[in-house]
PDB file of C-alpha atoms in Angstrom:
ATOM      1  CA  MET D 229     -10.370  -9.252 -16.277  1.00 65.00           C
ATOM      2  CA  PRO D 230     -12.770  -8.629 -12.654  1.00 92.00           C
ATOM      3  CA  THR D 231     -14.425  -5.018 -12.396  1.00 95.00           C
ATOM      4  CA  ALA D 232     -16.821  -3.709  -9.833  1.00 95.00           C
ATOM      5  CA  SER D 233     -19.173  -0.492 -10.479  1.00 96.00           C
ATOM      6  CA  LEU D 234     -18.475   1.526  -7.280  1.00 94.00           C
ATOM      7  CA  ASN D 235     -19.581   4.270  -6.163  1.00 91.00           C
ATOM      8  CA  ASP D 236     -18.499   6.267  -9.598  1.00 95.00           C
ATOM      9  CA  ILE D 237     -16.084   4.254 -10.314  1.00 97.00           C
ATOM     10  CA  GLN D 238     -15.596   1.671 -12.277  1.00 98.00           C
ATOM     11  CA  MET D 239     -12.798  -1.038 -10.139  1.00 98.00           C
ATOM     12  CA  HIS D 240     -10.501  -3.619 -11.070  1.00 98.00           C
ATOM     13  CA  PHE D 241      -9.438  -6.136  -8.834  1.00 98.00           C
ATOM     14  CA  GLU D 242      -7.274  -9.471  -8.808  1.00 98.00           C
ATOM     15  CA  LYS D 243      -8.753 -12.661  -6.656  1.00 97.00           C
ATOM     16  CA  ASP D 244      -7.500 -15.390  -6.157  1.00 97.00           C
ATOM     17  CA  GLY D 245      -6.951 -19.179  -3.942  1.00 96.00           C
ATOM     18  CA  ASN D 246      -9.969 -19.804  -0.949  1.00 94.00           C
ATOM     19  CA  GLY D 247     -10.468 -19.605   1.996  1.00 95.00           C
ATOM     20  CA  THR D 248      -9.941 -16.398   4.589  1.00 96.00           C
ATOM     21  CA  PRO D 249     -10.104 -13.371   2.044  1.00 98.00           C
ATOM     22  CA  VAL D 250      -7.022 -10.924   2.803  1.00 98.00           C
ATOM     23  CA  ILE D 251      -7.562  -7.588   0.847  1.00 98.00           C
ATOM     24  CA  LEU D 252      -4.051  -6.246  -0.263  1.00 98.00           C
ATOM     25  CA  ILE D 253      -3.996  -2.262  -0.845  1.00 98.00           C
ATOM     26  CA  ALA D 254      -1.048  -0.731  -2.240  1.00 98.00           C
ATOM     27  CA  GLY D 255       0.551   2.527  -1.570  1.00 97.00           C
ATOM     28  CA  MET D 256       1.089   5.588  -3.867  1.00 95.00           C
ATOM     29  CA  LEU D 257       1.854   5.023  -7.858  1.00 96.00           C
ATOM     30  CA  SER D 258       0.893   1.601  -7.289  1.00 97.00           C
ATOM     31  CA  ASP D 259      -1.656  -0.765  -8.266  1.00 98.00           C
ATOM     32  CA  SER D 260      -2.799  -4.824  -8.126  1.00 97.00           C
ATOM     33  CA  ALA D 261       0.619  -5.615  -9.266  1.00 97.00           C
ATOM     34  CA  SER D 262       2.315  -4.868  -6.874  1.00 97.00           C
ATOM     35  CA  TRP D 263       2.529  -7.079  -4.371  1.00 98.00           C
ATOM     36  CA  GLY D 264       4.623 -10.210  -6.239  1.00 95.00           C
ATOM     37  CA  PRO D 265       6.843 -11.711  -3.494  1.00 96.00           C
ATOM     38  CA  LEU D 266       3.588 -12.091  -1.309  1.00 98.00           C
ATOM     39  CA  ILE D 267       0.989 -13.749  -3.049  1.00 98.00           C
ATOM     40  CA  ALA D 268       2.111 -17.171  -3.365  1.00 97.00           C
ATOM     41  CA  PRO D 269       2.645 -17.691   0.261  1.00 98.00           C
ATOM     42  CA  LEU D 270      -0.786 -16.196   1.051  1.00 98.00           C
ATOM     43  CA  LEU D 271      -2.717 -18.141  -1.550  1.00 98.00           C
ATOM     44  CA  GLU D 272      -2.027 -21.366   0.573  1.00 96.00           C
ATOM     45  CA  ASN D 273      -4.642 -20.262   3.177  1.00 95.00           C
ATOM     46  CA  HIS D 274      -6.559 -17.627   1.509  1.00 97.00           C
ATOM     47  CA  THR D 275      -8.528 -15.514  -1.117  1.00 98.00           C
ATOM     48  CA  VAL D 276      -6.147 -13.040  -1.585  1.00 98.00           C
ATOM     49  CA  ILE D 277      -7.934  -9.259  -3.592  1.00 98.00           C
ATOM     50  CA  ARG D 278      -6.055  -7.288  -5.118  1.00 98.00           C
ATOM     51  CA  PRO D 279      -7.619  -4.529  -6.002  1.00 98.00           C
ATOM     52  CA  ASP D 280      -6.633  -0.946  -7.857  1.00 98.00           C
ATOM     53  CA  ASN D 281      -6.995   2.158  -6.192  1.00 98.00           C
ATOM     54  CA  ARG D 282      -8.692   5.286  -7.730  1.00 98.00           C
ATOM     55  CA  SER D 283      -5.813   6.974 -10.299  1.00 98.00           C
ATOM     56  CA  THR D 284      -4.446   3.168 -10.387  1.00 98.00           C
ATOM     57  CA  GLY D 285      -3.703   0.599 -12.913  1.00 98.00           C
ATOM     58  CA  ARG D 286      -6.997  -0.497 -14.733  1.00 98.00           C
ATOM     59  CA  THR D 287      -9.777   1.310 -12.295  1.00 98.00           C
ATOM     60  CA  THR D 288     -11.389   4.380 -14.451  1.00 98.00           C
ATOM     61  CA  PRO D 289     -12.194   7.162 -14.851  1.00 98.00           C
ATOM     62  CA  LYS D 290      -8.416   8.032 -14.083  1.00 96.00           C
ATOM     63  CA  LEU D 291      -9.210  11.144 -12.763  1.00 97.00           C
ATOM     64  CA  ALA D 292     -11.471  10.473 -10.192  1.00 97.00           C
ATOM     65  CA  PRO D 293     -12.348  11.953  -7.066  1.00 96.00           C
ATOM     66  CA  THR D 294      -9.591  10.339  -4.539  1.00 97.00           C
ATOM     67  CA  SER D 295      -8.554  10.479  -1.198  1.00 96.00           C
ATOM     68  CA  PRO D 296      -7.728   7.937   1.571  1.00 96.00           C
ATOM     69  CA  GLN D 297     -11.620   8.053   3.153  1.00 96.00           C
ATOM     70  CA  GLN D 298     -12.788   7.414  -0.535  1.00 97.00           C
ATOM     71  CA  ASN D 299     -10.882   4.524  -1.358  1.00 97.00           C
ATOM     72  CA  ALA D 300     -11.754   2.829   1.792  1.00 97.00           C
ATOM     73  CA  SER D 301     -15.641   3.805   0.654  1.00 98.00           C
ATOM     74  CA  ASP D 302     -14.107   1.359  -2.480  1.00 98.00           C
ATOM     75  CA  ILE D 303     -12.975  -1.354  -0.434  1.00 98.00           C
ATOM     76  CA  LEU D 304     -16.024  -1.583   1.504  1.00 98.00           C
ATOM     77  CA  ALA D 305     -18.165  -1.529  -1.118  1.00 98.00           C
ATOM     78  CA  LEU D 306     -16.267  -3.926  -3.028  1.00 98.00           C
ATOM     79  CA  MET D 307     -16.479  -6.055   0.252  1.00 98.00           C
ATOM     80  CA  ASP D 308     -20.023  -5.734  -0.521  1.00 97.00           C
ATOM     81  CA  HIS D 309     -20.225  -6.827  -3.804  1.00 97.00           C
ATOM     82  CA  LEU D 310     -18.187 -10.016  -3.408  1.00 97.00           C
ATOM     83  CA  GLN D 311     -20.028 -11.044  -0.656  1.00 97.00           C
ATOM     84  CA  ILE D 312     -17.241 -11.101   1.937  1.00 97.00           C
ATOM     85  CA  LYS D 313     -18.738  -9.543   5.799  1.00 97.00           C
ATOM     86  CA  GLN D 314     -14.807 -10.079   7.702  1.00 97.00           C
ATOM     87  CA  ALA D 315     -11.927  -9.717   5.625  1.00 98.00           C
ATOM     88  CA  HIS D 316      -7.871  -9.577   7.431  1.00 98.00           C
ATOM     89  CA  ILE D 317      -6.849  -6.396   5.228  1.00 98.00           C
ATOM     90  CA  VAL D 318      -3.335  -5.302   4.397  1.00 98.00           C
ATOM     91  CA  GLY D 319      -1.860  -1.772   3.177  1.00 98.00           C
ATOM     92  CA  HIS D 320       1.344  -0.693   2.474  1.00 98.00           C
ATOM     93  CA  SER D 321       2.569   3.224   3.000  1.00 97.00           C
ATOM     94  CA  MET D 322      -0.162   5.283   1.535  1.00 96.00           C
ATOM     95  CA  GLY D 323      -2.452   1.639   1.332  1.00 97.00           C
ATOM     96  CA  GLY D 324      -2.544   2.427   5.267  1.00 97.00           C
ATOM     97  CA  TYR D 325      -3.744   4.819   5.542  1.00 97.00           C
ATOM     98  CA  ILE D 326      -6.678   4.182   2.945  1.00 97.00           C
ATOM     99  CA  ALA D 327      -6.545   0.324   5.927  1.00 98.00           C
ATOM    100  CA  ALA D 328      -6.803   2.603   9.150  1.00 97.00           C
ATOM    101  CA  GLU D 329      -9.566   4.229   7.473  1.00 96.00           C
ATOM    102  CA  LEU D 330     -11.828   1.400   6.448  1.00 97.00           C
ATOM    103  CA  ALA D 331     -10.564  -0.156  10.166  1.00 96.00           C
ATOM    104  CA  ALA D 332     -11.239   3.155  11.527  1.00 95.00           C
ATOM    105  CA  CYS D 333     -15.368   3.171   9.819  1.00 94.00           C
ATOM    106  CA  ALA D 334     -16.188  -0.733   9.728  1.00 96.00           C
ATOM    107  CA  HIS D 335     -14.649  -2.324  12.498  1.00 95.00           C
ATOM    108  CA  GLU D 336     -16.851  -5.102  12.635  1.00 96.00           C
ATOM    109  CA  ARG D 337     -15.324  -6.080   8.986  1.00 97.00           C
ATOM    110  CA  ILE D 338     -12.505  -6.205   9.677  1.00 97.00           C
ATOM    111  CA  LYS D 339     -10.679  -9.168  11.106  1.00 97.00           C
ATOM    112  CA  SER D 340      -6.728  -7.561  11.315  1.00 98.00           C
ATOM    113  CA  LEU D 341      -5.519  -4.746  10.100  1.00 98.00           C
ATOM    114  CA  THR D 342      -1.080  -5.114   8.935  1.00 98.00           C
ATOM    115  CA  LEU D 343       0.054  -1.785   7.991  1.00 98.00           C
ATOM    116  CA  LEU D 344       3.818  -1.834   5.703  1.00 98.00           C
ATOM    117  CA  CYS D 345       6.164   0.814   6.562  1.00 98.00           C
ATOM    118  CA  SER D 346       2.573   3.299   7.174  1.00 97.00           C
ATOM    119  CA  ALA D 347       1.930   5.109   9.876  1.00 96.00           C
ATOM    120  CA  PRO D 348      -0.464   8.103  11.052  1.00 93.00           C
ATOM    121  CA  LEU D 349       1.817  10.877   9.614  1.00 93.00           C
ATOM    122  CA  ASN D 350       1.906  12.798   6.053  1.00 91.00           C
ATOM    123  CA  LEU D 351       5.182  14.998   5.938  1.00 92.00           C
ATOM    124  CA  LYS D 352       5.637  17.856   3.605  1.00 93.00           C
ATOM    125  CA  ARG D 353       8.359  16.183   2.402  1.00 94.00           C
ATOM    126  CA  SER D 354       7.037  13.296   1.132  1.00 93.00           C
ATOM    127  CA  TRP D 355       4.776  15.889  -0.963  1.00 92.00           C
ATOM    128  CA  HIS D 356       8.439  17.072  -2.020  1.00 95.00           C
ATOM    129  CA  LEU D 357       9.443  13.994  -2.830  1.00 96.00           C
ATOM    130  CA  PHE D 358       6.928  12.874  -5.082  1.00 97.00           C
ATOM    131  CA  GLN D 359       6.149  16.623  -6.405  1.00 97.00           C
ATOM    132  CA  THR D 360       9.920  16.751  -7.411  1.00 97.00           C
ATOM    133  CA  LEU D 361       8.976  13.073  -8.781  1.00 97.00           C
ATOM    134  CA  CYS D 362       5.841  14.390 -11.230  1.00 97.00           C
ATOM    135  CA  ASP D 363       7.739  17.213 -12.422  1.00 97.00           C
ATOM    136  CA  ILE D 364      10.915  15.587 -13.400  1.00 97.00           C
ATOM    137  CA  ARG D 365       8.845  13.061 -15.393  1.00 97.00           C
ATOM    138  CA  LYS D 366       6.962  15.557 -17.092  1.00 96.00           C
ATOM    139  CA  ASP D 367      10.228  17.622 -18.320  1.00 94.00           C
ATOM    140  CA  GLY D 368      12.661  14.994 -17.995  1.00 92.00           C
ATOM    141  CA  PRO D 369      14.621  12.173 -20.124  1.00 94.00           C
ATOM    142  CA  GLU D 370      12.405   8.649 -20.364  1.00 91.00           C
ATOM    143  CA  GLY D 371      12.870   6.893 -17.150  1.00 94.00           C
ATOM    144  CA  LEU D 372      15.223   9.775 -14.863  1.00 97.00           C
ATOM    145  CA  TRP D 373      11.957   9.726 -12.652  1.00 97.00           C
ATOM    146  CA  LEU D 374      11.958   5.913 -11.570  1.00 96.00           C
ATOM    147  CA  ARG D 375      15.780   5.941 -11.381  1.00 96.00           C
ATOM    148  CA  SER D 376      15.508   9.031  -9.238  1.00 96.00           C
ATOM    149  CA  LEU D 377      11.927   7.328  -6.805  1.00 97.00           C
ATOM    150  CA  PHE D 378      13.991   3.909  -6.443  1.00 97.00           C
ATOM    151  CA  PRO D 379      16.732   4.598  -3.716  1.00 96.00           C
ATOM    152  CA  TRP D 380      13.409   6.221  -1.769  1.00 97.00           C
ATOM    153  CA  LEU D 381      11.961   2.450  -2.043  1.00 97.00           C
ATOM    154  CA  PHE D 382      15.006   0.026  -1.861  1.00 97.00           C
ATOM    155  CA  HIS D 383      17.681  -1.023   0.633  1.00 97.00           C
ATOM    156  CA  HIS D 384      21.245   0.052  -0.637  1.00 95.00           C
ATOM    157  CA  ARG D 385      21.858  -4.143  -1.044  1.00 95.00           C
ATOM    158  CA  PHE D 386      19.292  -3.388  -4.618  1.00 95.00           C
ATOM    159  CA  PHE D 387      22.319  -1.153  -5.923  1.00 95.00           C
ATOM    160  CA  ASP D 388      24.639  -3.549  -5.925  1.00 95.00           C
ATOM    161  CA  LYS D 389      23.843  -4.483  -9.370  1.00 91.00           C
ATOM    162  CA  PRO D 390      23.646  -2.835 -11.962  1.00 90.00           C
ATOM    163  CA  GLU D 391      21.210  -5.445 -14.166  1.00 93.00           C
ATOM    164  CA  GLN D 392      18.591  -5.795 -11.414  1.00 90.00           C
ATOM    165  CA  ILE D 393      18.082  -1.805 -11.472  1.00 92.00           C
ATOM    166  CA  GLU D 394      17.974  -1.903 -15.591  1.00 93.00           C
ATOM    167  CA  GLY D 395      15.485  -4.725 -14.949  1.00 94.00           C
ATOM    168  CA  ALA D 396      13.097  -2.692 -12.705  1.00 94.00           C
ATOM    169  CA  VAL D 397      13.220   0.460 -14.792  1.00 95.00           C
ATOM    170  CA  ALA D 398      12.748  -1.758 -18.154  1.00 95.00           C
ATOM    171  CA  ALA D 399       9.605  -3.598 -16.063  1.00 95.00           C
ATOM    172  CA  SER D 400       8.183  -0.458 -15.032  1.00 95.00           C
ATOM    173  CA  LEU D 401       8.637   1.222 -18.234  1.00 95.00           C
ATOM    174  CA  ALA D 402       7.050  -1.611 -20.195  1.00 96.00           C
ATOM    175  CA  TYR D 403       4.190  -2.716 -17.327  1.00 97.00           C
ATOM    176  CA  PRO D 404       0.498  -2.090 -19.739  1.00 97.00           C
ATOM    177  CA  TYR D 405      -1.403  -0.201 -16.869  1.00 97.00           C
ATOM    178  CA  ALA D 406       1.089   2.273 -15.927  1.00 97.00           C
ATOM    179  CA  GLN D 407       0.174   5.326 -13.681  1.00 97.00           C
ATOM    180  CA  SER D 408      -0.025   8.891 -15.936  1.00 97.00           C
ATOM    181  CA  LEU D 409       1.910  11.397 -14.940  1.00 97.00           C
ATOM    182  CA  ASP D 410      -1.763  13.047 -14.651  1.00 98.00           C
ATOM    183  CA  ALA D 411      -3.061  10.605 -12.116  1.00 98.00           C
ATOM    184  CA  MET D 412       0.049  10.671 -10.633  1.00 98.00           C
ATOM    185  CA  GLN D 413      -0.281  13.935 -10.155  1.00 97.00           C
ATOM    186  CA  HIS D 414      -4.130  13.869  -9.204  1.00 97.00           C
ATOM    187  CA  GLN D 415      -3.436  11.404  -6.794  1.00 97.00           C
ATOM    188  CA  LEU D 416      -0.424  13.253  -5.029  1.00 96.00           C
ATOM    189  CA  ASP D 417      -3.094  16.242  -5.239  1.00 96.00           C
ATOM    190  CA  ALA D 418      -5.439  14.534  -3.099  1.00 94.00           C
ATOM    191  CA  LEU D 419      -2.453  13.172  -1.126  1.00 91.00           C
ATOM    192  CA  LYS D 420      -1.077  15.907  -0.131  1.00 92.00           C
ATOM    193  CA  GLU D 421      -4.847  17.432   1.687  1.00 91.00           C
ATOM    194  CA  TYR D 422      -4.555  14.258   3.837  1.00 93.00           C
ATOM    195  CA  ALA D 423      -4.269  14.685   7.497  1.00 91.00           C
ATOM    196  CA  PRO D 424      -4.437  11.372   9.705  1.00 89.00           C
ATOM    197  CA  LYS D 425      -4.887  13.482  13.142  1.00 80.00           C
ATOM    198  CA  ASP D 426      -5.510  11.163  16.210  1.00 85.00           C
ATOM    199  CA  MET D 427      -5.898   8.592  13.311  1.00 88.00           C
ATOM    200  CA  ALA D 428      -3.806   5.358  15.758  1.00 88.00           C
ATOM    201  CA  HIS D 429      -6.349   5.920  18.745  1.00 88.00           C
ATOM    202  CA  GLN D 430      -9.745   5.025  16.860  1.00 91.00           C
ATOM    203  CA  LEU D 431      -8.267   1.410  15.586  1.00 94.00           C
ATOM    204  CA  ASN D 432      -9.406  -0.716  17.598  1.00 93.00           C
ATOM    205  CA  VAL D 433      -8.825  -3.875  15.971  1.00 96.00           C
ATOM    206  CA  PRO D 434      -6.141  -6.230  15.977  1.00 97.00           C
ATOM    207  CA  THR D 435      -3.102  -4.429  14.638  1.00 98.00           C
ATOM    208  CA  LEU D 436       0.829  -5.565  13.001  1.00 98.00           C
ATOM    209  CA  ALA D 437       2.974  -2.937  12.111  1.00 98.00           C
ATOM    210  CA  LEU D 438       5.839  -3.665  10.024  1.00 98.00           C
ATOM    211  CA  LEU D 439       8.742  -1.131   9.548  1.00 98.00           C
ATOM    212  CA  ALA D 440      11.434  -1.159   7.589  1.00 98.00           C
ATOM    213  CA  GLU D 441      15.401  -0.535   9.576  1.00 97.00           C
ATOM    214  CA  ASN D 442      16.152   1.922   6.400  1.00 97.00           C
ATOM    215  CA  ASP D 443      13.366   3.480   5.551  1.00 98.00           C
ATOM    216  CA  LEU D 444      14.337   6.901   3.876  1.00 97.00           C
ATOM    217  CA  ILE D 445       9.852   7.993   3.743  1.00 97.00           C
ATOM    218  CA  VAL D 446       8.460   7.060   6.708  1.00 97.00           C
ATOM    219  CA  PRO D 447      10.352   8.161   9.613  1.00 95.00           C
ATOM    220  CA  HIS D 448      11.106   5.265  12.357  1.00 95.00           C
ATOM    221  CA  GLY D 449      10.790   7.028  15.444  1.00 95.00           C
ATOM    222  CA  GLU D 450       8.062   8.759  14.997  1.00 95.00           C
ATOM    223  CA  ALA D 451       6.025   6.524  13.439  1.00 96.00           C
ATOM    224  CA  LEU D 452       6.931   4.346  16.631  1.00 96.00           C
ATOM    225  CA  ASP D 453       5.632   6.693  18.835  1.00 95.00           C
ATOM    226  CA  LEU D 454       2.265   7.040  17.046  1.00 95.00           C
ATOM    227  CA  LEU D 455       1.531   3.309  16.344  1.00 96.00           C
ATOM    228  CA  SER D 456       2.333   2.249  19.578  1.00 95.00           C
ATOM    229  CA  GLN D 457      -0.533   4.217  20.769  1.00 94.00           C
ATOM    230  CA  ILE D 458      -2.830   2.049  18.522  1.00 95.00           C
ATOM    231  CA  PRO D 459      -4.724  -0.117  21.727  1.00 92.00           C
ATOM    232  CA  GLN D 460      -3.831  -3.951  20.071  1.00 92.00           C
ATOM    233  CA  SER D 461      -0.632  -3.645  18.094  1.00 95.00           C
ATOM    234  CA  SER D 462       2.103  -5.389  17.873  1.00 97.00           C
ATOM    235  CA  ILE D 463       5.625  -3.392  15.919  1.00 98.00           C
ATOM    236  CA  HIS D 464       8.004  -4.862  14.786  1.00 98.00           C
ATOM    237  CA  THR D 465      10.707  -3.367  12.360  1.00 98.00           C
ATOM    238  CA  ILE D 466      12.522  -5.710   9.770  1.00 98.00           C
ATOM    239  CA  PRO D 467      15.974  -4.756   9.477  1.00 97.00           C
ATOM    240  CA  GLN D 468      17.670  -4.016   6.374  1.00 96.00           C
ATOM    241  CA  SER D 469      15.221  -3.320   4.441  1.00 98.00           C
ATOM    242  CA  GLY D 470      13.602   0.078   2.853  1.00 98.00           C
ATOM    243  CA  HIS D 471      10.452   0.989   1.638  1.00 98.00           C
ATOM    244  CA  SER D 472       9.005  -1.370  -0.264  1.00 98.00           C
ATOM    245  CA  VAL D 473       9.781  -3.866   2.582  1.00 98.00           C
ATOM    246  CA  HIS D 474       7.463  -6.376   1.063  1.00 98.00           C
ATOM    247  CA  TRP D 475      10.106  -6.399  -1.887  1.00 97.00           C
ATOM    248  CA  ASP D 476      14.025  -6.311   0.115  1.00 97.00           C
ATOM    249  CA  ALA D 477      12.692  -8.264   2.591  1.00 98.00           C
ATOM    250  CA  PRO D 478       9.463 -10.710   1.703  1.00 98.00           C
ATOM    251  CA  THR D 479      10.759 -13.643   3.755  1.00 98.00           C
ATOM    252  CA  GLU D 480      10.284 -11.350   7.212  1.00 98.00           C
ATOM    253  CA  VAL D 481       7.930  -9.981   6.131  1.00 98.00           C
ATOM    254  CA  LEU D 482       5.682 -13.259   5.698  1.00 98.00           C
ATOM    255  CA  ALA D 483       7.283 -14.739   8.773  1.00 98.00           C
ATOM    256  CA  HIS D 484       5.134 -11.946  11.171  1.00 98.00           C
ATOM    257  CA  LEU D 485       2.105 -11.411   8.501  1.00 98.00           C
ATOM    258  CA  ILE D 486       1.367 -15.335   8.270  1.00 98.00           C
ATOM    259  CA  PRO D 487       1.096 -16.013  11.852  1.00 98.00           C
ATOM    260  CA  PHE D 488      -0.795 -12.923  12.927  1.00 98.00           C
ATOM    261  CA  LEU D 489      -3.098 -13.932   9.846  1.00 98.00           C
ATOM    262  CA  LYS D 490      -3.742 -16.911  11.511  1.00 97.00           C
ATOM    263  CA  GLU D 491      -3.807 -15.752  15.081  1.00 96.00           C
ATOM    264  CA  HIS D 492      -6.921 -13.469  13.924  1.00 96.00           C
ATOM    265  CA  ASN D 493      -8.664 -16.078  11.439  1.00 89.00           C
ATOM    266  CA  ASN D 494     -11.506 -16.390  13.453  1.00 75.00           C
ATOM    267  CA  GLY D 495     -14.937 -14.469  13.606  1.00 51.00           C
ATOM    268  CA  ASN D 496     -17.980 -14.528  11.491  1.00 43.00           C
TER     269      ASN D 496
END
């Protein structure tokens, strides 16, 4: 179980494969286990590193101070710990905030930046959604908060098979490193304070942005406007996919991601 003493935490991370490093940064409520469909294809040519952000997975203490900026500092410290001079950085949703903060403060360490269903905007609607989920989790029947979350995450095709829904609920409840309610609230309270003002103009690295056509969390038009302000950006919309685009449409995500990583593999 690889861990690293970084700043004021013990960070858990997964590290597999060989080749140019790719660091995958999970979003809100998620950890290193959230990247399933992308891992095997990326391992063909890369070292894939998946950290557990503060308040998630096996990183401790669970209630350590957290923010996208602090998580970005942790990733940079992890790169130093692993003696990685440069890496590709991929962030999903809130993980995209972390990835962008890292690219803004240490662009010389970044070969490329990929944002999945993420843009430099923090909507109060999102706070309301996650706070409602916290309240449901606190007072509602077991699993109800997950059933309430899934329509926001997945394309409507996910719900065509009831057994798929039940399997996802059961797997989430059985996951031994699931985020606790206290850690979930702690992470949300930190997110409410985040203000990614003018972040797009601070990103001076090759950037791939993949948006989901049917994303209910990140509004497509507003995200597109902001992402287009990134100087070295390539933006694509994945059809028939929701916010968890790498689960809804992994083949399409990889069709953009793998050539992009290959294109920007040069450097130190």
